[in-house]
PDB file of C-alpha atoms and ligand atoms in Angstrom:
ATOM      1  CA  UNK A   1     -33.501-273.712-287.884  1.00 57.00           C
ATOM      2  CA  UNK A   2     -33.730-277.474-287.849  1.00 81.00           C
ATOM      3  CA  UNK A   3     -32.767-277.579-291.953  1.00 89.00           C
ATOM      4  CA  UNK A   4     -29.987-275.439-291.313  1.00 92.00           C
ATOM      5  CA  UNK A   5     -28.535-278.624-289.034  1.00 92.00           C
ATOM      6  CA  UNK A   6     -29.699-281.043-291.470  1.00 94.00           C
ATOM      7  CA  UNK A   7     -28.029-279.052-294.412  1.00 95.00           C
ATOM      8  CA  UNK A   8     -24.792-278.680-292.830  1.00 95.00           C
ATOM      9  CA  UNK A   9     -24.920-282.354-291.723  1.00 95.00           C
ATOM     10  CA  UNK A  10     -25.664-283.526-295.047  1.00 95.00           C
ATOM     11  CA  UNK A  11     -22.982-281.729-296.519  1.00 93.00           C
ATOM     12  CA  UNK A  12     -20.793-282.916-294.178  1.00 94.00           C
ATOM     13  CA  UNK A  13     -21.275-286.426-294.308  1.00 93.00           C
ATOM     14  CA  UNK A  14     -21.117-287.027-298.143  1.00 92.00           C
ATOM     15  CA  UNK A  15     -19.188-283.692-299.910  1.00 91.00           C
ATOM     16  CA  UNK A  16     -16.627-283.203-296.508  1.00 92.00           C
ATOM     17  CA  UNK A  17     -15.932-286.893-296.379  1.00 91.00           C
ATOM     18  CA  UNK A  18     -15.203-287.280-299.982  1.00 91.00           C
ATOM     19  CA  UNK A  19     -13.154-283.898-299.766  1.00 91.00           C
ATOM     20  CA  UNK A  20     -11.668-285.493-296.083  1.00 90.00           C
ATOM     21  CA  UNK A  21     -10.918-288.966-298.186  1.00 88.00           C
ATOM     22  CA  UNK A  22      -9.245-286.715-300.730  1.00 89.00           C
ATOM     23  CA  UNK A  23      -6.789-285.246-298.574  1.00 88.00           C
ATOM     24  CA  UNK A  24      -6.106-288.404-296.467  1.00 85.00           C
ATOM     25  CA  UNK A  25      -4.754-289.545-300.232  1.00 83.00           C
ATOM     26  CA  UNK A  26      -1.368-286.729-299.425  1.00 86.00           C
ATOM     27  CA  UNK A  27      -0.524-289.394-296.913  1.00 86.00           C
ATOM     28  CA  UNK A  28       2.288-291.415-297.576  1.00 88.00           C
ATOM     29  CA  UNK A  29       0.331-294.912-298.094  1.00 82.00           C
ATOM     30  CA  UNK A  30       1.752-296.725-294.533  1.00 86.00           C
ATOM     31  CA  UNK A  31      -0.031-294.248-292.653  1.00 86.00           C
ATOM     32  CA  UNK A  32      -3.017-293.989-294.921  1.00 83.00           C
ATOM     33  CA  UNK A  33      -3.393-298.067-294.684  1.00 81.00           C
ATOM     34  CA  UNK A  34      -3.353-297.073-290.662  1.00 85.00           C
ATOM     35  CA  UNK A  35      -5.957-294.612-290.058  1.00 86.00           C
ATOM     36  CA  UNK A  36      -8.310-295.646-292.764  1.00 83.00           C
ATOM     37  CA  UNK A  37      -8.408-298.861-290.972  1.00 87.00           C
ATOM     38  CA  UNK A  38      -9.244-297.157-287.826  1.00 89.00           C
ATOM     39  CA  UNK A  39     -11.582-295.296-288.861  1.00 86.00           C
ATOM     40  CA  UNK A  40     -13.199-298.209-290.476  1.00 87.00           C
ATOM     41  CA  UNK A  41     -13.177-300.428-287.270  1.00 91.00           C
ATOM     42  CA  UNK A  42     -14.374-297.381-285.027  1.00 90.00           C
ATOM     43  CA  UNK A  43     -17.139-297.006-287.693  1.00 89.00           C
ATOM     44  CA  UNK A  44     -17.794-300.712-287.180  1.00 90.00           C
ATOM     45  CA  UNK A  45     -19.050-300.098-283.618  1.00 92.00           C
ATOM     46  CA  UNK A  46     -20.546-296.579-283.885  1.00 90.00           C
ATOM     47  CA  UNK A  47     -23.098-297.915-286.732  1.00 90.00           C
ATOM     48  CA  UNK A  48     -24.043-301.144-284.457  1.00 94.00           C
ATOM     49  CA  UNK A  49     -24.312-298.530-281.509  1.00 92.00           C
ATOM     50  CA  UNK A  50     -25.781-296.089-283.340  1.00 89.00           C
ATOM     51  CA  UNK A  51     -28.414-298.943-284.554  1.00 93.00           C
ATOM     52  CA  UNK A  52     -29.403-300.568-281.131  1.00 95.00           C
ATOM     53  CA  UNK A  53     -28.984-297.785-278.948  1.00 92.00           C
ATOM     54  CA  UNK A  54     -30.462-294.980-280.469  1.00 88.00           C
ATOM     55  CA  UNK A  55     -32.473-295.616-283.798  1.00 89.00           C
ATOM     56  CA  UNK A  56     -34.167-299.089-282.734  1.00 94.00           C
ATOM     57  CA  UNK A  57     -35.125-297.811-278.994  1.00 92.00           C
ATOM     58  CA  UNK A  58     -36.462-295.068-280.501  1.00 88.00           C
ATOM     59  CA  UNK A  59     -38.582-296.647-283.012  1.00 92.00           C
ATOM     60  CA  UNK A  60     -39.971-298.421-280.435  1.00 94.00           C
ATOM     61  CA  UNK A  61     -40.800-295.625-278.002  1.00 91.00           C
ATOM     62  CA  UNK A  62     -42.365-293.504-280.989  1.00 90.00           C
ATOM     63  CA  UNK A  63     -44.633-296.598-282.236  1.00 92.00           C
ATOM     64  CA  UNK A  64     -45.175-299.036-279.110  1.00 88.00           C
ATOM     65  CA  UNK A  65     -45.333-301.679-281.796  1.00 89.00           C
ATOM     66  CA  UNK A  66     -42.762-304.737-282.515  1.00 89.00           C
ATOM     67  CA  UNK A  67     -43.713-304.469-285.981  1.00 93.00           C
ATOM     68  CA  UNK A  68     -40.365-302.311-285.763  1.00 94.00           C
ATOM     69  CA  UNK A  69     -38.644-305.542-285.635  1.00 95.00           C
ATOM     70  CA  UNK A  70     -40.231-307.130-289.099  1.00 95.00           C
ATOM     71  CA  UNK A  71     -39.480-303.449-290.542  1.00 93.00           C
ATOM     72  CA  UNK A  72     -35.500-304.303-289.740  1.00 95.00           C
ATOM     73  CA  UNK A  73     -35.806-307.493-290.772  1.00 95.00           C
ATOM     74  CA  UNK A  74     -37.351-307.060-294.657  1.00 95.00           C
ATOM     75  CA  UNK A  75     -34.753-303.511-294.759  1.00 92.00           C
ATOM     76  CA  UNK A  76     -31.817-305.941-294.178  1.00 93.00           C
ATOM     77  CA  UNK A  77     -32.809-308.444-297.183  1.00 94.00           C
ATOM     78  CA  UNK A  78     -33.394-305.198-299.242  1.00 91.00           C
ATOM     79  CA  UNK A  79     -30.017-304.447-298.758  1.00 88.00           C
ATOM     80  CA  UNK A  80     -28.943-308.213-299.258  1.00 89.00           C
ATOM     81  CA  UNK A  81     -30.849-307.876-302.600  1.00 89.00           C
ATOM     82  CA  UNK A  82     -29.698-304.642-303.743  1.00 84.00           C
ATOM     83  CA  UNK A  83     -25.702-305.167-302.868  1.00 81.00           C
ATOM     84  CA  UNK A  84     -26.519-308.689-304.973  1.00 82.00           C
ATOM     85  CA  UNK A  85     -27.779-306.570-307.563  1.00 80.00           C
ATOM     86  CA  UNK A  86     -24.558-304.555-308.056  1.00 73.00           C
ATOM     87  CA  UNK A  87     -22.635-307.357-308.182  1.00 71.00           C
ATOM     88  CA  UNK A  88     -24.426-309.133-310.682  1.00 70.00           C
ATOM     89  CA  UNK A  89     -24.245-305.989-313.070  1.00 63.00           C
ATOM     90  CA  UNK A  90     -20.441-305.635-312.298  1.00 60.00           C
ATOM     91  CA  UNK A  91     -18.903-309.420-312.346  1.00 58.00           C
ATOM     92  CA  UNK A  92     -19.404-311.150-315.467  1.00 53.00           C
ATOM     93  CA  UNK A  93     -17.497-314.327-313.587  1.00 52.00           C
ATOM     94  CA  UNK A  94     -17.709-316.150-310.490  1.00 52.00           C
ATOM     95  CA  UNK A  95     -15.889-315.449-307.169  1.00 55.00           C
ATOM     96  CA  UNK A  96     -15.548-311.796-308.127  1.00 57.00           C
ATOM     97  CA  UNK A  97     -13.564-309.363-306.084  1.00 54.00           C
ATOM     98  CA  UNK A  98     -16.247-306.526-306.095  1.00 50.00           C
ATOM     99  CA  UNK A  99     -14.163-304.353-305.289  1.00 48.00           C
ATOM    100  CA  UNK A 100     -11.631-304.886-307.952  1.00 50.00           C
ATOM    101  CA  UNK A 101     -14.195-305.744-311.226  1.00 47.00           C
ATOM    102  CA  UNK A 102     -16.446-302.991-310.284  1.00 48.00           C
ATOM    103  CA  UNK A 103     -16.400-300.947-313.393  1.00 56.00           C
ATOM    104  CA  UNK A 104     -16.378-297.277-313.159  1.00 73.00           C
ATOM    105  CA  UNK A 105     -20.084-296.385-313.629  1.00 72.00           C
ATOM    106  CA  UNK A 106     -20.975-299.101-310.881  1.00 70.00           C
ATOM    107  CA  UNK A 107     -19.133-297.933-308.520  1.00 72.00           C
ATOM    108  CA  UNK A 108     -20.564-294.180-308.811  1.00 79.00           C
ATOM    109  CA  UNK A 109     -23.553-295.487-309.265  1.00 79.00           C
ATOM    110  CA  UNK A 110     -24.288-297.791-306.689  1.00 76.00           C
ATOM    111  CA  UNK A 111     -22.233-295.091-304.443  1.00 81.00           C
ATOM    112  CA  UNK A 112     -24.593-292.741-304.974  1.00 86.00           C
ATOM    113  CA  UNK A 113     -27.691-294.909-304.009  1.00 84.00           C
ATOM    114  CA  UNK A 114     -25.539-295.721-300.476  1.00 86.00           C
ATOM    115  CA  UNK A 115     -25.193-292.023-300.156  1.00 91.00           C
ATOM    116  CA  UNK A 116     -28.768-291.399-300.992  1.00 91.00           C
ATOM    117  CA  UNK A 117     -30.028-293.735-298.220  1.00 91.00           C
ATOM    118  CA  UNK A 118     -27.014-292.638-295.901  1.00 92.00           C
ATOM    119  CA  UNK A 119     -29.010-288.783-296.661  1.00 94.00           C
ATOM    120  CA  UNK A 120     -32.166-289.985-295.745  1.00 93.00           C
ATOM    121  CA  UNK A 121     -30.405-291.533-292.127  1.00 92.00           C
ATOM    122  CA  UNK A 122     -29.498-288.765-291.569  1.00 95.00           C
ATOM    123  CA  UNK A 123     -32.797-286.061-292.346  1.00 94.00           C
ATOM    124  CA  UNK A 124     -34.489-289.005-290.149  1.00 92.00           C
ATOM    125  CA  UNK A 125     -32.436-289.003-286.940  1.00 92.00           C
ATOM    126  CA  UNK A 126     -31.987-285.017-287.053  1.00 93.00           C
ATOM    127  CA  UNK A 127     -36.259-284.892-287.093  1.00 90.00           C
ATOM    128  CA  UNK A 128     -36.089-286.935-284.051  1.00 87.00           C
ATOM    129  CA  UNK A 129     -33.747-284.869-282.093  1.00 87.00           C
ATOM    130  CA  UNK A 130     -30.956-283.068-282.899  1.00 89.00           C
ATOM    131  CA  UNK A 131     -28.093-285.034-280.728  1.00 87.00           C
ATOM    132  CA  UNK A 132     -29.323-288.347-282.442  1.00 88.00           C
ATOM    133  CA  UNK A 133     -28.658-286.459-285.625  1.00 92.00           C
ATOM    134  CA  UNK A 134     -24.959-285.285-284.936  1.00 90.00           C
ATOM    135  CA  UNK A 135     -24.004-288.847-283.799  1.00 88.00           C
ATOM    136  CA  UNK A 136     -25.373-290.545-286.719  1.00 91.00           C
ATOM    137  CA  UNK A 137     -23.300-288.433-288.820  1.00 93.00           C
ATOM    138  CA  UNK A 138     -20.175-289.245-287.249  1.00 90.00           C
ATOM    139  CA  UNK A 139     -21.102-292.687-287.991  1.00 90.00           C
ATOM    140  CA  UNK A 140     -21.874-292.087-291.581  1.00 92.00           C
ATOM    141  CA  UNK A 141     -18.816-290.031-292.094  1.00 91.00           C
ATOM    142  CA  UNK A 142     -16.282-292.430-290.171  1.00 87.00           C
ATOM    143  CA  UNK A 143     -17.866-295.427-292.784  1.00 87.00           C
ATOM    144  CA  UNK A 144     -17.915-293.055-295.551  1.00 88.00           C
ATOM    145  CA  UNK A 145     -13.729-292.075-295.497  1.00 89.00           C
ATOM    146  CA  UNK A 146     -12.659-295.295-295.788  1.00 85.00           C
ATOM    147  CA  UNK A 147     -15.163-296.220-298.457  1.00 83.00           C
ATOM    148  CA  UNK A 148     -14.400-292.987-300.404  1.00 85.00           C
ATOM    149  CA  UNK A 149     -10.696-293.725-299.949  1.00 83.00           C
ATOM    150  CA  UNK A 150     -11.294-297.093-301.505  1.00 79.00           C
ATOM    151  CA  UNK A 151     -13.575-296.118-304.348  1.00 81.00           C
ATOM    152  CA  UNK A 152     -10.884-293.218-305.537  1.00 81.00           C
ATOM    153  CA  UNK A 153      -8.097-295.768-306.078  1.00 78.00           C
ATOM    154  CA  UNK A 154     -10.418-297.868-308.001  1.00 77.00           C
ATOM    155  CA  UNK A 155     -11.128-294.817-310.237  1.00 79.00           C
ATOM    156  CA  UNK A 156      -7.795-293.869-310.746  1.00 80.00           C
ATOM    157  CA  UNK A 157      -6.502-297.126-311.419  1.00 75.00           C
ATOM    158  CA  UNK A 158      -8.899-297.010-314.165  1.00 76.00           C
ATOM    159  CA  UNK A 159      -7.126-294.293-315.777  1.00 79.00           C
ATOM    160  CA  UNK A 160      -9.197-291.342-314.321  1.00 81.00           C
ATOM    161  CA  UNK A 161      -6.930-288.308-313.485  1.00 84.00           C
ATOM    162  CA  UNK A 162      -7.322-287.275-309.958  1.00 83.00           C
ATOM    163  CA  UNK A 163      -9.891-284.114-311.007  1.00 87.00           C
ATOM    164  CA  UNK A 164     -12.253-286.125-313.116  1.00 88.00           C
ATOM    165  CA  UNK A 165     -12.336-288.457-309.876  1.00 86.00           C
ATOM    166  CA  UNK A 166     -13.008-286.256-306.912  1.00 89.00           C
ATOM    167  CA  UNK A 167     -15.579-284.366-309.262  1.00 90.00           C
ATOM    168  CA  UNK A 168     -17.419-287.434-310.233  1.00 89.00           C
ATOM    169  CA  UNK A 169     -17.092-288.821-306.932  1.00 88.00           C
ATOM    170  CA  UNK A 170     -18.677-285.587-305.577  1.00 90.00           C
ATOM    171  CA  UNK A 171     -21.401-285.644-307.662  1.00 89.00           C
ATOM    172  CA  UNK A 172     -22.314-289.141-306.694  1.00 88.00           C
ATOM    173  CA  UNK A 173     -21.872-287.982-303.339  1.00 89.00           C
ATOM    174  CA  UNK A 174     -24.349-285.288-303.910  1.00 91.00           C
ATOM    175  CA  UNK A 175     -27.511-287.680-303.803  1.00 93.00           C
ATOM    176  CA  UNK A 176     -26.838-287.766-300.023  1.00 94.00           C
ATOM    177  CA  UNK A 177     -28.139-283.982-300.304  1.00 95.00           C
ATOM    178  CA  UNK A 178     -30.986-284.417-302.573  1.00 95.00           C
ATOM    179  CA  UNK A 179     -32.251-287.523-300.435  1.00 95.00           C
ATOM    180  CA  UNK A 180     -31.860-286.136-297.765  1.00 95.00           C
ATOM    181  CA  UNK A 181     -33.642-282.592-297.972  1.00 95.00           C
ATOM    182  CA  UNK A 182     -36.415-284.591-299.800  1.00 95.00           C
ATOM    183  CA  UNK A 183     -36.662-286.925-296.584  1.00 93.00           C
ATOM    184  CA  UNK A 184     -36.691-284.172-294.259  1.00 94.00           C
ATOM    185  CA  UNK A 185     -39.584-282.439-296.081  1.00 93.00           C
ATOM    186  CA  UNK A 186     -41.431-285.458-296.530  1.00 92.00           C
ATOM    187  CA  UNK A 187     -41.064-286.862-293.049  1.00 89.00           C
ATOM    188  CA  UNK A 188     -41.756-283.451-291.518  1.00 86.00           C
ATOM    189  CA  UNK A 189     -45.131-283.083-292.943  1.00 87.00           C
ATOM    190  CA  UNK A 190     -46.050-287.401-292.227  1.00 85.00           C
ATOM    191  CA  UNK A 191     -44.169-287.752-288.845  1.00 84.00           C
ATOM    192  CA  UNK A 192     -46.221-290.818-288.566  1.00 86.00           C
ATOM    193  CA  UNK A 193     -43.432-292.729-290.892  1.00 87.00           C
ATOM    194  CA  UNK A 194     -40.408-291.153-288.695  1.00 88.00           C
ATOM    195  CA  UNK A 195     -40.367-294.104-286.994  1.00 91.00           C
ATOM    196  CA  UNK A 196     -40.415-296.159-289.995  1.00 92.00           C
ATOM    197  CA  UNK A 197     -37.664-294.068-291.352  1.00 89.00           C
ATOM    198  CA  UNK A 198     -35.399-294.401-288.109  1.00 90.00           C
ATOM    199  CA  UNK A 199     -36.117-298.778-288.012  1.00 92.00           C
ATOM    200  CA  UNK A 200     -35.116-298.390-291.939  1.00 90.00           C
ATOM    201  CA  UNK A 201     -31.704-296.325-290.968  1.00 89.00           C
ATOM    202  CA  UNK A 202     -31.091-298.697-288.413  1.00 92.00           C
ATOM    203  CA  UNK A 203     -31.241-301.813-290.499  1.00 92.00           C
ATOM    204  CA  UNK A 204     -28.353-299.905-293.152  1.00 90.00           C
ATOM    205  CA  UNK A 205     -26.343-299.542-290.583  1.00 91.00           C
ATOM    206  CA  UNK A 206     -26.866-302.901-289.121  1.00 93.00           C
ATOM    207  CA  UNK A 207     -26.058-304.107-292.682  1.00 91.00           C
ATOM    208  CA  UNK A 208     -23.084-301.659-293.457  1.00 88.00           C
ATOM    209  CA  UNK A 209     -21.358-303.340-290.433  1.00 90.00           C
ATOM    210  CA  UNK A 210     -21.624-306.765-289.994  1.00 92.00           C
ATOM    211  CA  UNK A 211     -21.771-307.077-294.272  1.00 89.00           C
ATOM    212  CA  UNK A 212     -19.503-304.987-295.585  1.00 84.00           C
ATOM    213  CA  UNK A 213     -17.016-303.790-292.456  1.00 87.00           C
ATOM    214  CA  UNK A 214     -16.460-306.717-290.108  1.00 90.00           C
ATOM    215  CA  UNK A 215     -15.988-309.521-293.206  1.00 89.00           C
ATOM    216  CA  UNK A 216     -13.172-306.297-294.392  1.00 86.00           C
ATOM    217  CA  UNK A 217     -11.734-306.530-290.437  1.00 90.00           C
ATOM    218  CA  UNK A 218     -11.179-310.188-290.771  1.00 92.00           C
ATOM    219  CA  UNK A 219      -8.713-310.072-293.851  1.00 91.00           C
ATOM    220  CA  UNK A 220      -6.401-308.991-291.083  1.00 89.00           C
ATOM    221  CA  UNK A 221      -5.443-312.294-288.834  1.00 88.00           C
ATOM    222  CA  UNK A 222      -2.921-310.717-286.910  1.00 93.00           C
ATOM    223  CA  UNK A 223      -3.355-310.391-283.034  1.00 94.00           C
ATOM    224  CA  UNK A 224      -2.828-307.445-282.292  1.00 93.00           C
ATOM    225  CA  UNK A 225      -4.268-306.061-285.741  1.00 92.00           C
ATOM    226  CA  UNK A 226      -7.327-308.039-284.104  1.00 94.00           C
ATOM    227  CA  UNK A 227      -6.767-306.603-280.522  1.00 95.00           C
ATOM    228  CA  UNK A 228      -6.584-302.999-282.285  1.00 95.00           C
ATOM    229  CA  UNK A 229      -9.721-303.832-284.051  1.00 95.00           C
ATOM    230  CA  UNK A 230     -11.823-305.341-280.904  1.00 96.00           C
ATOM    231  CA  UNK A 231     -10.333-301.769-279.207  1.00 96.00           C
ATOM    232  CA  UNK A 232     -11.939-299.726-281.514  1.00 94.00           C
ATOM    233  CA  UNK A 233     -15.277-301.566-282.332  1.00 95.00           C
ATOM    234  CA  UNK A 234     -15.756-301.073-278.263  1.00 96.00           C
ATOM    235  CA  UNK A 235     -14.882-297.768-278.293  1.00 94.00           C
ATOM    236  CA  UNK A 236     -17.141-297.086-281.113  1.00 91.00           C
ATOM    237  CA  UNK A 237     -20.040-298.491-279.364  1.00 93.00           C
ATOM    238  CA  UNK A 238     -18.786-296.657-275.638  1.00 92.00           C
ATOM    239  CA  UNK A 239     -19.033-293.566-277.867  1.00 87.00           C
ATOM    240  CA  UNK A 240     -22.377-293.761-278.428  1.00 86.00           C
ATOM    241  CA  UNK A 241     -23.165-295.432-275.362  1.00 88.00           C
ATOM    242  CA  UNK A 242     -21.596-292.886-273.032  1.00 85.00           C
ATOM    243  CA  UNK A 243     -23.888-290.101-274.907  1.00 77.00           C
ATOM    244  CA  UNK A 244     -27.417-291.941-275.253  1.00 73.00           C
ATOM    245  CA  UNK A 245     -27.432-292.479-271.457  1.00 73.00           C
ATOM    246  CA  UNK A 246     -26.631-288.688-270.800  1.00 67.00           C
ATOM    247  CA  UNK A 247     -29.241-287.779-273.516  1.00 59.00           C
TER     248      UNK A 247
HETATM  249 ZN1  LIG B   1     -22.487-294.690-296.148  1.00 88.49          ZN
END
């Protein structure tokens, strides 16, 4: 029964947000520029929430052991190291604009090792309990939109046709599925490392935000493009807030 969840979930967060990305593209481009903002910023506080409210105080309670802590700690310079790593196979040049040099197979590729990770998030919080689960897939598929969004205009600005896009960006998309049933079946049978899994989740989404999202938020100096985004990292975090103290 529990796959079933994890199944839909994982199709959800990597295939529906590409295909939700897709159709946010019929917008005219004001109103895309809006809401893939918003859903960026909300994203920004629904990761940290989902982080220190959920997947960190439940490491915790499953282990008894700080070592948790440490476990955070070395995930966040993996993800330092491996986001370097990207970059240094895309930018031949200094001060490079990753998201603009990025060549086509980088993006896809280093795409599909987010979604693979974002897979096994998932497969991890949906072992622990099934309401952890859902909310950490809201939180991977309000981060995921906006990324999506951005990755298809760099592909078709490289002269892919829409088709060839959303199909390759499906497929790299699709490692969020493979990861993630492999996770579940692995951590299902060693539920010793669930813990592990949940303090490595939380340190991606601890990354995801304060690396990749809030440096994005603060292109925008406006005040009250900066009031808007405050509003919506709060209510990100109230989100989550409001439903780990009920849960
Ligand atoms: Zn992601």
């Amino acid at each position: 029964m529990e796959l079933i969840y994890v199944l839909i979930a994982l199709f959800a967060g990597s295939i529906g947000s590409i295909g939700l990305a897709a159709l946010m593209l019929l917008l005219p481009d004001k109103q895309l520029n809006r809401y893939s903002g918003w859903l960026m910023y909300l994203a920004g506080g629904t990761l940290l929430g989902a982080a220190f409210l959920g997947m960190i105080p439940k490491a915790l309670s499953l282990t008894g052991s700080s070592n948790v802590f440490l476990f955070i700690l070395i995930g966040i310079v993996l993800f330092f190291l491996l986001e370097k790593i990207i970059l240094w196979r895309s930018c031949q040049h200094e001060d490079c604009d990753r998201a603009r040099n990025a060549a086509v197979p980088i993006i896809l590729i280093g795409d599909g090792v987010h979604n693979a990770i974002d897979g096994i998030v998932i497969a991890a919080s949906f072992l622990n309990s099934v309401e952890l689960g859902v909310f950490v897939t809201i939180s991977v598929m309000m981060h995921e939109i906006p990324q999506e969004l951005g990755d298809f205009g760099i592909l078709l600005q490289s002269g892919l046709s829409r088709t060839k896009a959303l199909l390759l960006n499906m497929l790299s998309g699709a490692t969020a599925i493979i990861a993630g049933v492999l996770a579940y079946f692995m951590l299902e049978s060693m539920q010793a490392l669930i813990p592990w899994a949940l303090a490595f989740s939380a340190s991606s989404f601890i990354y995801i935000a304060l690396a990749d999202l809030i440096p994005e938020m603060h292109r925008k100096t406006k005040l009250s493009e900066s009031i808007v985004q405050l509003a919506f990292v709060i209510a990100g975090i109230a989100l989550i807030y409001g439903f780990m103290s009920h849960h």
